[in-house]
């Protein structure tokens, strides 16, 4: 395989691996911070135990999210040197700002939070986990503004043989990046909510620590419903933004071959890229695609055939990832609604069937989030920066195939090993349940009083 | 002052501060299986750096990000030319980060032993690799019109390796002095002992490095043109000697402060000699990457300057606050009692 293919494989693999851990961090940091705030406000030790229990899982997950993030920054230079050289003037800035403004805050205060029990006041301790939560989400904002620029380049001119920034405000207010931010962090909150509900359901099925896990479940259910609204609302605007700025991606997402006005949506559809058509189209909702794309039932949708073959993204992965993502998103949103209602009724621990469903549903938001990235990145091909730079022109010239084969094998082995250990530890501590011994967190005197 | 010059200085400062802060974490890791005699003492070591290592490592991310934003061409070529070295560095940093978190998460001798080895190797290797990389940058990389003419093995030349050894010894002493401040009792005495015993080797290598630099690099050209610059290596040497003198008096905090200054001044010595190059070409100066031919546009540099001048002081302020909160030495009793510690 050539350097380009290998580098793409490696970037996809390392990014998807990184994004197993990031979404949970985005959401669970907020939930943990909320739990600790409840503890500080009420003095109720159950909230402290919740903070510790979910916080421990948060930390096990957080460690891998952080260390795999370094790879992401380095890879732009290592494997995509031509890209870095060509767009560094505008793309490097949000990355550097992310490190300075957000990543420092996150990394310094996570240390304060882990080691600061008893060293600072209760309030200051709760503030430090809020700073971690805010910084994590702020990190995501800058990264997604950077990615948003690759999707919809703004605020630049082509000069001196590269893209140079001329308007930072345009980069920061890029609607593509901002919508993507809301959509992505929302999906992260879904991951965290289903993580909390899934593990709580597992314990409730075993009738262990019912009060603790009912409370956790309720918190997760509200968070998931709010997040589902966030994901759907932003998803709607996101589709409009894509239709406007990336017609090839949109056409591939819906597998539209012929340009048409008032395009309908087929619930059953089988793309046939060989023959540039769809092999099966059934159960059509009239005008639906036009409605989704432009909020106008008669709007014209550009078909893939309107674009030269070499400028079309691969249809199958884009189409199927999009369909599956929407399907899972819809399903988990409905489950969220059910979770809010059922957890407010009595005896959640006896609703066996529902609890089993919640355990099984735990991975769904994870998968949906990964699929969303497949749509975003595969759908943008053959461009690395839409309309500006092709992926094939972005790869490093100084790097050889054996080097990338070596790194790809290395990443696969190392990430595989660490991923397995991490999931094992998460499962172990999730099963173990909360710890009642709070020594070392609150002073012995306080324990006796309580 | 031209923005490129401001960013050159900032670039040097970011790397210097990174090495000062992660240097003692590397040193602590290198000594992980050397100093402690019990599992409790190993945990003490991890807990001395536990609250701060993550924040320290971000200086590397920022140095990388700043190179990307301010000198994109240098970022692109440096990272792709040094592909294999950076890969090994990445793997080490990844393993090191999770070791601290994972080691205490399961009981069992084998589990802990494995992570003990991981901590030491993943601390030693980056120290060596950073030294090798910077030695080669000081020396210049073989690049011309056709690109990079070197390989991973060609980085392992005598001067690169000497710089690598210098970094390893410097960080080891730096880490030992950190531990002599952050631990108590017998462990503290042993940490001081390691610092004192390693110091002569460091001195010899440092002198050899300065002498070899005269022949292997063009760093001293700037010094001869602007003799005032000699203050920087003189500070490095004075601080290096200070480490030993203060340690002899038992003033460990001052000795540690001296090793901080040594790291800063050693990096500054190299960086000041590079100017205006970021990476000189060892084949033909026409292909050197300078702050002028590899920088971002004035507009981007201006924006990054504003960001840096607002946020870096804020970062430094809260980092100082955190070091103050965790200023007390870590004791074995405290670590064993608190099952939430690492």
Coordinates of C-alpha atoms in Angstrom, one line a residue, chain A residues 12-335:
Chain A
X12 CA -8.8 7.0 10.8
X13 CA -7.8 4.3 13.3
X14 CA -6.1 6.6 15.8
X15 CA -8.9 9.2 15.6
X16 CA -11.7 6.7 16.1
X17 CA -9.8 5.2 19.0
X18 CA -9.3 8.6 20.5
X19 CA -13.0 9.3 20.0
X20 CA -14.0 6.2 22.1
X21 CA -12.8 8.1 25.2
X22 CA -13.5 11.7 24.4
X23 CA -17.3 11.7 24.2
X24 CA -17.6 10.1 27.7
X25 CA -15.2 12.6 29.1
X26 CA -17.3 15.5 27.6
X27 CA -20.5 14.3 29.3
X28 CA -19.3 12.5 32.4
X29 CA -17.2 15.5 33.5
X30 CA -20.4 17.6 33.6
X31 CA -22.4 14.9 35.4
X32 CA -19.6 14.4 38.0
X33 CA -19.4 18.1 38.6
X34 CA -23.1 18.3 39.0
X35 CA -23.0 15.4 41.6
X36 CA -20.3 17.1 43.6
X37 CA -22.2 20.4 43.5
X38 CA -25.2 18.6 44.9
X39 CA -23.0 17.2 47.7
X40 CA -21.6 20.6 48.5
X41 CA -25.1 22.2 48.5
X42 CA -26.9 19.5 50.5
X43 CA -24.2 17.8 52.5
X44 CA -25.9 14.5 51.5
X45 CA -23.1 11.8 51.4
X46 CA -24.8 9.8 48.8
X47 CA -23.9 12.5 46.3
X48 CA -20.3 12.3 47.5
X49 CA -20.3 8.6 46.9
X50 CA -21.8 9.2 43.5
X51 CA -19.1 11.7 42.8
X52 CA -16.4 9.2 43.8
X53 CA -17.9 6.3 42.0
X54 CA -18.7 8.0 38.7
X55 CA -15.6 10.1 39.1
X56 CA -13.4 7.0 39.3
X57 CA -14.8 5.7 36.0
X58 CA -14.4 9.1 34.6
X59 CA -10.7 9.1 35.4
X60 CA -10.0 5.6 34.0
X61 CA -11.6 6.8 30.8
X62 CA -10.0 10.2 30.9
X63 CA -6.4 8.9 31.0
X64 CA -6.6 7.3 27.6
X65 CA -8.5 10.2 26.1
X66 CA -5.6 12.5 27.1
X67 CA -2.7 10.4 26.0
X68 CA -4.3 9.5 22.6
X69 CA -4.9 13.2 22.0
X70 CA -1.2 13.9 21.8
X71 CA -1.1 11.6 18.8
X72 CA -3.7 13.6 17.0
X73 CA -1.6 16.8 17.2
X74 CA 1.6 15.1 16.2
X75 CA 0.1 13.3 13.2
X76 CA -0.7 16.5 11.3
X77 CA 3.0 17.2 11.0
X78 CA 4.2 13.6 10.8
X79 CA 1.9 12.2 8.2
X80 CA 0.2 15.3 6.6
X81 CA 3.2 17.6 6.3
X82 CA 1.9 19.1 3.0
X83 CA -1.4 19.8 4.6
X84 CA 0.3 21.4 7.6
X85 CA 2.5 23.5 5.5
X86 CA -0.4 24.6 3.2
X87 CA -3.0 25.4 5.8
X88 CA -0.9 25.8 9.0
X89 CA -1.3 29.6 8.9
X90 CA -5.0 29.2 9.6
X91 CA -5.4 25.7 10.9
X92 CA -2.5 25.8 13.4
X93 CA -4.0 28.8 15.3
X94 CA -7.1 27.1 16.7
X95 CA -5.0 24.1 17.8
X96 CA -2.5 26.3 19.6
X97 CA -5.3 28.3 21.1
X98 CA -6.9 25.1 22.3
X99 CA -3.7 24.1 24.1
X100 CA -3.2 27.4 25.7
X101 CA -6.8 28.3 26.7
X102 CA -8.4 24.9 27.3
X103 CA -6.0 22.0 27.6
X104 CA -3.9 23.6 30.3
X105 CA -6.9 24.4 32.4
X106 CA -8.2 20.8 32.0
X107 CA -4.9 19.1 32.8
X108 CA -3.9 21.3 35.8
X109 CA -7.3 21.1 37.5
X110 CA -7.8 17.4 37.0
X111 CA -4.6 17.0 39.1
X112 CA -6.1 19.4 41.7
X113 CA -9.4 17.3 41.7
X114 CA -7.7 13.9 42.0
X115 CA -5.3 14.9 44.8
X116 CA -7.0 17.9 46.3
X117 CA -9.6 16.2 48.6
X118 CA -8.8 17.6 52.0
X119 CA -6.2 20.0 50.7
X120 CA -8.6 22.7 49.5
X121 CA -12.1 23.7 50.6
X122 CA -15.1 21.6 49.5
X123 CA -16.3 24.4 47.3
X124 CA -12.9 24.9 45.7
X125 CA -12.8 21.2 45.0
X126 CA -16.1 21.3 43.3
X127 CA -15.0 24.3 41.3
X128 CA -12.0 22.4 40.1
X129 CA -14.1 19.6 38.5
X130 CA -16.3 22.3 36.9
X131 CA -13.2 23.9 35.5
X132 CA -12.2 20.5 34.1
X133 CA -15.7 20.1 32.6
X134 CA -15.7 23.6 31.1
X135 CA -12.2 23.2 29.8
X136 CA -13.0 19.8 28.2
X137 CA -15.9 21.3 26.3
X138 CA -13.9 24.4 25.4
X139 CA -11.2 22.1 24.0
X140 CA -13.9 20.5 21.8
X141 CA -15.0 23.9 20.6
X142 CA -11.5 24.8 19.3
X143 CA -10.9 21.4 17.8
X144 CA -14.3 21.5 16.0
X145 CA -13.7 25.0 14.8
X146 CA -10.5 23.7 13.3
X147 CA -12.4 20.7 11.7
X148 CA -15.2 23.1 10.7
X149 CA -12.7 25.1 8.7
X150 CA -11.7 21.9 6.8
X151 CA -15.3 21.3 6.0
X152 CA -16.1 24.9 5.1
X153 CA -13.0 27.0 4.7
X154 CA -13.6 30.7 5.6
X155 CA -11.6 33.8 6.4
X156 CA -8.6 33.0 4.2
X157 CA -6.9 33.9 1.0
X158 CA -4.6 31.8 -1.2
X159 CA -1.3 33.6 -1.1
X160 CA 2.4 32.8 -1.1
X161 CA 1.5 29.2 -2.1
X162 CA -0.7 28.5 0.9
X163 CA -3.9 29.4 2.6
X164 CA -3.4 32.4 4.8
X165 CA -5.8 33.7 7.5
X166 CA -7.3 37.1 6.9
X167 CA -10.2 37.0 9.2
X168 CA -10.1 35.2 12.6
X169 CA -13.7 36.3 13.4
X170 CA -14.9 34.4 10.4
X171 CA -13.0 31.3 11.6
X172 CA -14.4 31.5 15.1
X173 CA -18.0 32.2 13.9
X174 CA -17.9 29.7 11.1
X175 CA -21.5 28.3 11.4
X176 CA -20.3 24.9 10.2
X177 CA -17.9 24.6 13.1
X178 CA -20.3 26.0 15.7
X179 CA -23.2 23.7 14.7
X180 CA -20.8 20.8 14.6
X181 CA -19.6 21.7 18.1
X182 CA -23.1 21.5 19.5
X183 CA -23.9 18.3 17.6
X184 CA -20.7 16.6 18.7
X185 CA -20.7 17.6 22.4
X186 CA -24.4 16.7 22.5
X187 CA -23.6 13.3 21.2
X188 CA -20.9 13.1 23.9
X189 CA -23.5 13.9 26.6
X190 CA -25.7 11.1 25.1
X191 CA -22.8 8.7 25.5
X192 CA -22.3 9.7 29.1
X193 CA -26.0 9.6 29.9
X194 CA -26.3 6.1 28.5
X195 CA -23.1 5.0 30.2
X196 CA -24.5 6.1 33.6
X197 CA -28.0 4.6 32.9
X198 CA -26.6 1.4 31.5
X199 CA -24.4 0.7 34.5
X200 CA -27.1 1.8 36.9
X201 CA -29.5 -0.6 35.2
X202 CA -27.0 -3.4 35.5
X203 CA -26.9 -2.9 39.3
X204 CA -30.6 -2.4 39.6
X205 CA -31.2 -5.7 37.9
X206 CA -29.2 -7.2 40.7
X207 CA -31.0 -5.1 43.3
X208 CA -27.7 -3.8 44.5
X209 CA -27.5 -0.3 46.0
X210 CA -31.0 0.5 44.8
X211 CA -31.2 4.1 46.1
X212 CA -27.8 5.0 44.8
X213 CA -28.4 3.7 41.3
X214 CA -32.0 4.9 41.0
X215 CA -30.7 8.4 41.8
X216 CA -27.9 8.0 39.3
X217 CA -30.3 6.7 36.7
X218 CA -32.6 9.6 37.1
X219 CA -29.8 12.1 36.7
X220 CA -28.7 10.3 33.6
X221 CA -32.2 10.1 32.1
X222 CA -32.7 13.9 32.3
X223 CA -29.3 14.6 30.9
X224 CA -29.9 12.2 28.0
X225 CA -33.3 13.8 27.1
X226 CA -31.8 17.3 27.1
X227 CA -28.9 16.0 25.1
X228 CA -31.1 14.2 22.6
X229 CA -32.9 17.5 21.9
X230 CA -29.5 19.2 21.5
X231 CA -28.3 16.5 19.1
X232 CA -31.5 16.5 17.0
X233 CA -31.9 20.3 16.9
X234 CA -28.3 20.8 15.8
X235 CA -28.4 17.8 13.5
X236 CA -31.2 19.5 11.6
X237 CA -29.3 22.7 11.1
X238 CA -26.2 20.6 10.4
X239 CA -27.9 18.9 7.5
X240 CA -28.9 22.3 6.1
X241 CA -25.3 23.6 6.4
X242 CA -24.0 20.5 4.6
X243 CA -26.5 20.8 1.8
X244 CA -25.5 24.4 1.3
X245 CA -21.7 24.1 1.5
X246 CA -20.9 20.5 0.7
X247 CA -23.4 19.3 -2.0
X248 CA -21.4 16.2 -2.8
X249 CA -21.4 15.0 0.8
X250 CA -25.1 15.7 1.1
X251 CA -25.9 13.8 -2.1
X252 CA -23.9 10.8 -0.8
X253 CA -25.5 10.9 2.6
X254 CA -28.9 10.6 0.9
X255 CA -27.7 8.7 -2.1
X256 CA -29.2 11.1 -4.6
X257 CA -27.9 10.6 -8.1
X258 CA -30.1 12.8 -10.3
X259 CA -30.6 16.5 -9.6
X260 CA -34.2 17.0 -8.7
X261 CA -36.6 19.4 -7.2
X262 CA -38.7 18.4 -4.3
X263 CA -36.7 15.2 -3.7
X264 CA -38.3 12.6 -1.6
X265 CA -36.8 10.3 1.0
X266 CA -36.9 6.5 0.5
X267 CA -37.1 4.7 3.8
X268 CA -35.7 1.6 2.1
X269 CA -32.9 2.4 -0.2
X270 CA -30.0 0.4 -1.6
X271 CA -27.3 2.5 -3.4
X272 CA -25.7 1.0 -6.5
X273 CA -22.6 3.2 -7.1
X274 CA -21.4 1.0 -10.0
X275 CA -24.4 1.9 -12.1
X276 CA -24.8 5.4 -10.6
X277 CA -28.3 4.7 -9.3
X278 CA -30.2 3.1 -6.5
X279 CA -31.0 -0.6 -6.8
X280 CA -34.0 -0.4 -4.5
X281 CA -36.1 2.6 -3.6
X282 CA -39.2 1.9 -1.4
X283 CA -41.6 3.8 0.9
X284 CA -40.9 7.3 -0.3
X285 CA -41.8 10.3 1.9
X286 CA -42.4 12.9 -0.7
X287 CA -40.3 16.1 -0.6
X288 CA -38.6 15.0 2.6
X289 CA -35.0 15.3 1.4
X290 CA -35.6 18.8 0.0
X291 CA -37.2 19.7 3.3
X292 CA -34.3 18.4 5.4
X293 CA -31.7 20.1 3.1
X294 CA -33.2 23.5 2.7
X295 CA -36.3 23.6 4.9
X296 CA -38.1 24.0 1.6
X297 CA -40.2 21.1 0.2
X298 CA -39.6 22.1 -3.4
X299 CA -35.9 23.0 -3.2
X300 CA -33.5 21.5 -5.8
X301 CA -31.1 18.8 -4.6
X302 CA -28.0 18.4 -6.7
X303 CA -27.4 14.8 -7.7
X304 CA -24.0 13.0 -7.6
X305 CA -24.1 12.7 -11.4
X306 CA -23.7 16.5 -11.6
X307 CA -20.2 16.2 -10.3
X308 CA -17.2 14.5 -11.9
X309 CA -16.6 11.0 -10.6
X310 CA -13.2 12.0 -9.1
X311 CA -14.9 14.7 -7.0
X312 CA -17.5 12.4 -5.4
X313 CA -17.1 10.8 -2.0
X314 CA -17.4 7.1 -1.5
X315 CA -21.2 6.6 -1.4
X316 CA -21.6 3.4 0.4
X317 CA -19.8 4.2 3.7
X318 CA -21.2 7.8 3.7
X319 CA -24.8 6.7 3.1
X320 CA -24.8 3.8 5.5
X321 CA -23.0 5.6 8.3
X322 CA -25.5 8.4 8.0
X323 CA -28.5 6.1 7.9
X324 CA -27.3 4.1 10.9
X325 CA -26.4 7.2 12.9
X326 CA -29.8 8.7 12.4
X327 CA -31.5 5.4 13.2
X328 CA -29.5 5.0 16.4
X329 CA -30.0 8.6 17.3
X330 CA -33.7 8.4 16.9
X331 CA -33.9 5.1 18.8
X332 CA -31.8 6.4 21.8
X333 CA -33.8 9.7 21.9
X334 CA -37.1 7.7 22.3
X335 CA -35.4 5.5 24.9

